[in-house]
Coordinates of C-alpha atoms in Angstrom, one line a residue:
V1 CA 0.0 0.0 0.0
R2 CA 1.5 3.3 -1.1
Y3 CA 1.4 6.4 1.1
A4 CA 0.7 4.5 4.4
V5 CA 2.4 6.3 7.4
V6 CA 4.3 4.0 9.7
W7 CA 5.8 5.0 13.1
V8 CA 7.2 3.5 16.2
E9 CA 4.7 4.1 19.1
N10 CA 7.4 3.4 21.8
P11 CA 10.5 5.1 20.4
P12 CA 13.8 4.7 22.2
P13 CA 14.4 7.6 24.6
H14 CA 16.8 10.4 23.4
A15 CA 16.8 9.1 19.8
P16 CA 19.0 11.4 17.7
W17 CA 17.2 13.3 14.9
P18 CA 18.9 13.2 11.5
G19 CA 19.7 16.5 9.9
H20 CA 16.7 18.4 8.5
D21 CA 18.4 20.8 6.2
A22 CA 16.4 19.9 3.1
K23 CA 13.3 21.8 2.3
I24 CA 10.0 20.0 2.6
E25 CA 7.8 20.8 -0.4
M26 CA 4.3 19.8 -1.4
D27 CA 3.6 20.9 -5.0
Q28 CA 0.3 21.1 -6.9
K29 CA 0.6 19.7 -10.4
A30 CA -2.2 18.6 -12.7
C31 CA -4.6 19.3 -9.8
D32 CA -2.9 16.8 -7.5
F33 CA -0.7 17.3 -4.4
I34 CA 2.8 15.9 -5.2
P35 CA 3.8 14.1 -3.1
R36 CA 0.5 13.1 -1.6
V37 CA 2.1 12.6 1.9
V38 CA 5.0 14.5 3.4
R39 CA 6.6 14.2 6.8
I40 CA 8.2 16.9 8.9
P41 CA 9.5 17.1 12.5
A42 CA 7.3 19.1 14.9
G43 CA 8.3 22.8 14.4
G44 CA 9.1 22.2 10.8
T45 CA 7.8 24.1 7.8
V46 CA 6.3 22.8 4.5
D47 CA 6.6 25.0 1.4
F48 CA 3.4 24.6 -0.5
L49 CA 4.0 25.3 -4.2
N50 CA 1.7 25.8 -7.1
N51 CA 3.2 24.8 -10.5
D52 CA -0.3 24.4 -12.1
R53 CA -1.6 27.0 -14.5
L54 CA -4.7 27.2 -12.2
L55 CA -5.5 29.0 -9.0
H56 CA -5.6 26.7 -6.0
N57 CA -6.6 27.2 -2.4
I58 CA -4.8 25.3 0.3
H59 CA -7.0 24.7 3.4
A60 CA -6.4 22.7 6.6
V61 CA -8.2 22.5 9.9
P62 CA -5.8 20.5 12.2
K63 CA -6.7 19.7 15.7
L64 CA -3.4 20.7 17.3
N65 CA -1.8 23.1 14.8
V66 CA -2.9 26.4 13.4
S67 CA -5.7 26.3 10.8
F68 CA -5.1 28.0 7.4
N69 CA -7.0 28.8 4.3
R70 CA -4.9 30.5 1.6
T71 CA -5.6 31.3 -2.0
Q72 CA -2.6 30.3 -4.1
P73 CA -2.0 31.6 -7.6
K74 CA 0.5 30.0 -10.0
S75 CA 4.2 30.2 -9.0
R76 CA 3.5 31.4 -5.4
T77 CA 5.1 29.6 -2.5
I78 CA 3.2 29.5 0.8
P79 CA 5.3 28.3 3.8
V80 CA 3.3 26.8 6.7
T81 CA 4.9 25.8 10.0
F82 CA 3.5 22.9 12.0
A83 CA 4.3 23.1 15.7
K84 CA 2.8 19.9 17.1
P85 CA 2.7 16.2 16.1
E86 CA -0.4 15.1 14.2
I87 CA -1.5 14.0 10.8
V88 CA -3.0 17.0 9.0
R89 CA -5.3 16.8 6.0
I90 CA -4.7 19.4 3.2
D91 CA -7.5 20.2 0.8
C92 CA -7.9 22.5 -2.2
D93 CA -11.3 24.3 -1.8
L94 CA -11.4 25.0 -5.5
H95 CA -10.8 21.4 -6.6
S96 CA -12.7 19.0 -4.3
W97 CA -10.8 15.9 -5.3
M98 CA -7.4 17.3 -4.3
R99 CA -6.2 16.0 -1.0
G100 CA -2.8 15.7 0.6
W101 CA -1.4 14.9 4.1
V102 CA 1.3 16.5 6.3
V103 CA 2.6 14.1 8.9
V104 CA 4.1 16.1 11.8
M105 CA 6.5 13.8 13.6
A106 CA 7.2 13.6 17.4
H107 CA 10.4 11.6 16.8
P108 CA 12.5 10.5 13.9
F109 CA 11.0 7.0 13.6
Y110 CA 8.3 7.8 11.0
A111 CA 8.2 6.5 7.4
V112 CA 5.9 6.8 4.4
T113 CA 5.6 3.6 2.3
G114 CA 6.7 3.7 -1.3
A115 CA 4.9 2.3 -4.3
D116 CA 5.9 -1.2 -3.3
G117 CA 4.4 -0.7 0.2
Q118 CA 7.9 -1.0 1.9
F119 CA 9.5 1.3 4.5
T120 CA 12.6 1.4 6.6
F121 CA 13.8 3.1 9.7
D122 CA 17.5 4.1 9.9
H123 CA 19.3 3.8 13.2
L124 CA 16.5 2.1 15.2
P125 CA 18.3 0.4 18.1
A126 CA 17.7 -3.2 19.0
G127 CA 14.5 -3.8 21.0
R128 CA 10.9 -4.7 20.8
Y129 CA 8.7 -2.0 19.2
T130 CA 5.1 -1.4 18.4
L131 CA 4.5 -0.1 14.9
H132 CA 1.5 1.9 14.1
V133 CA 0.3 2.2 10.5
W134 CA -2.2 4.7 9.2
H135 CA -3.6 5.0 5.7
E136 CA -6.2 7.6 4.6
R137 CA -8.6 4.9 3.2
L138 CA -7.6 1.8 5.1
G139 CA -7.5 3.2 8.7
D140 CA -5.2 2.2 11.5
V141 CA -3.4 -1.0 12.5
S142 CA -0.6 -1.9 14.9
A143 CA 2.0 -4.6 14.9
T144 CA 4.9 -5.7 17.1
V145 CA 8.4 -6.1 15.7
D146 CA 11.7 -7.3 17.3
V147 CA 14.8 -5.5 16.1
T148 CA 18.2 -7.0 16.6
D149 CA 21.7 -5.9 15.9
K150 CA 22.3 -9.0 13.7
A151 CA 20.1 -8.5 10.7
P152 CA 17.5 -6.1 9.4
A153 CA 14.1 -6.7 11.0
R154 CA 11.3 -7.6 8.7
T155 CA 7.6 -7.6 9.2
T156 CA 4.5 -7.9 7.2
I157 CA 1.5 -5.8 8.1
E158 CA -1.9 -6.5 6.6
M159 CA -4.4 -3.7 6.1
K160 CA -8.0 -4.5 5.1
A161 CA -10.4 -2.3 3.3
R162 CA -13.1 -1.0 5.6

């Protein structure tokens, strides 16, 4: 399943954050958010771009972060900072089918699955962890995984259509 968000519910204490020098961008192309899901650390900023010829309107009503509703002409960048961890739905009020997601992370052990449904966590120390998986259409599921120092941990998580 592509664009599922996976995170460790019980992260190791004092886990080091990797560098966050790269800009996080969510573009609007062909009336679609690209990528559909982005992840940022709490306190991070997403630059919303509009590379369509059309006018868009980015709109979000998060529970923990500041709401916004901004008209966005072509070629204008709108930076939005997200202070608190949560999954935030992004809509375009002018094109009802457009939807994207900003995943605001509380720690570095979050991933978004690729087209093949796979994900990895770098630098997760050995231990037993509970993984939480969320998908916009398939809901939530949890699984337990044991990580060792000897080999990469593998797990299969099944999500069923509701």
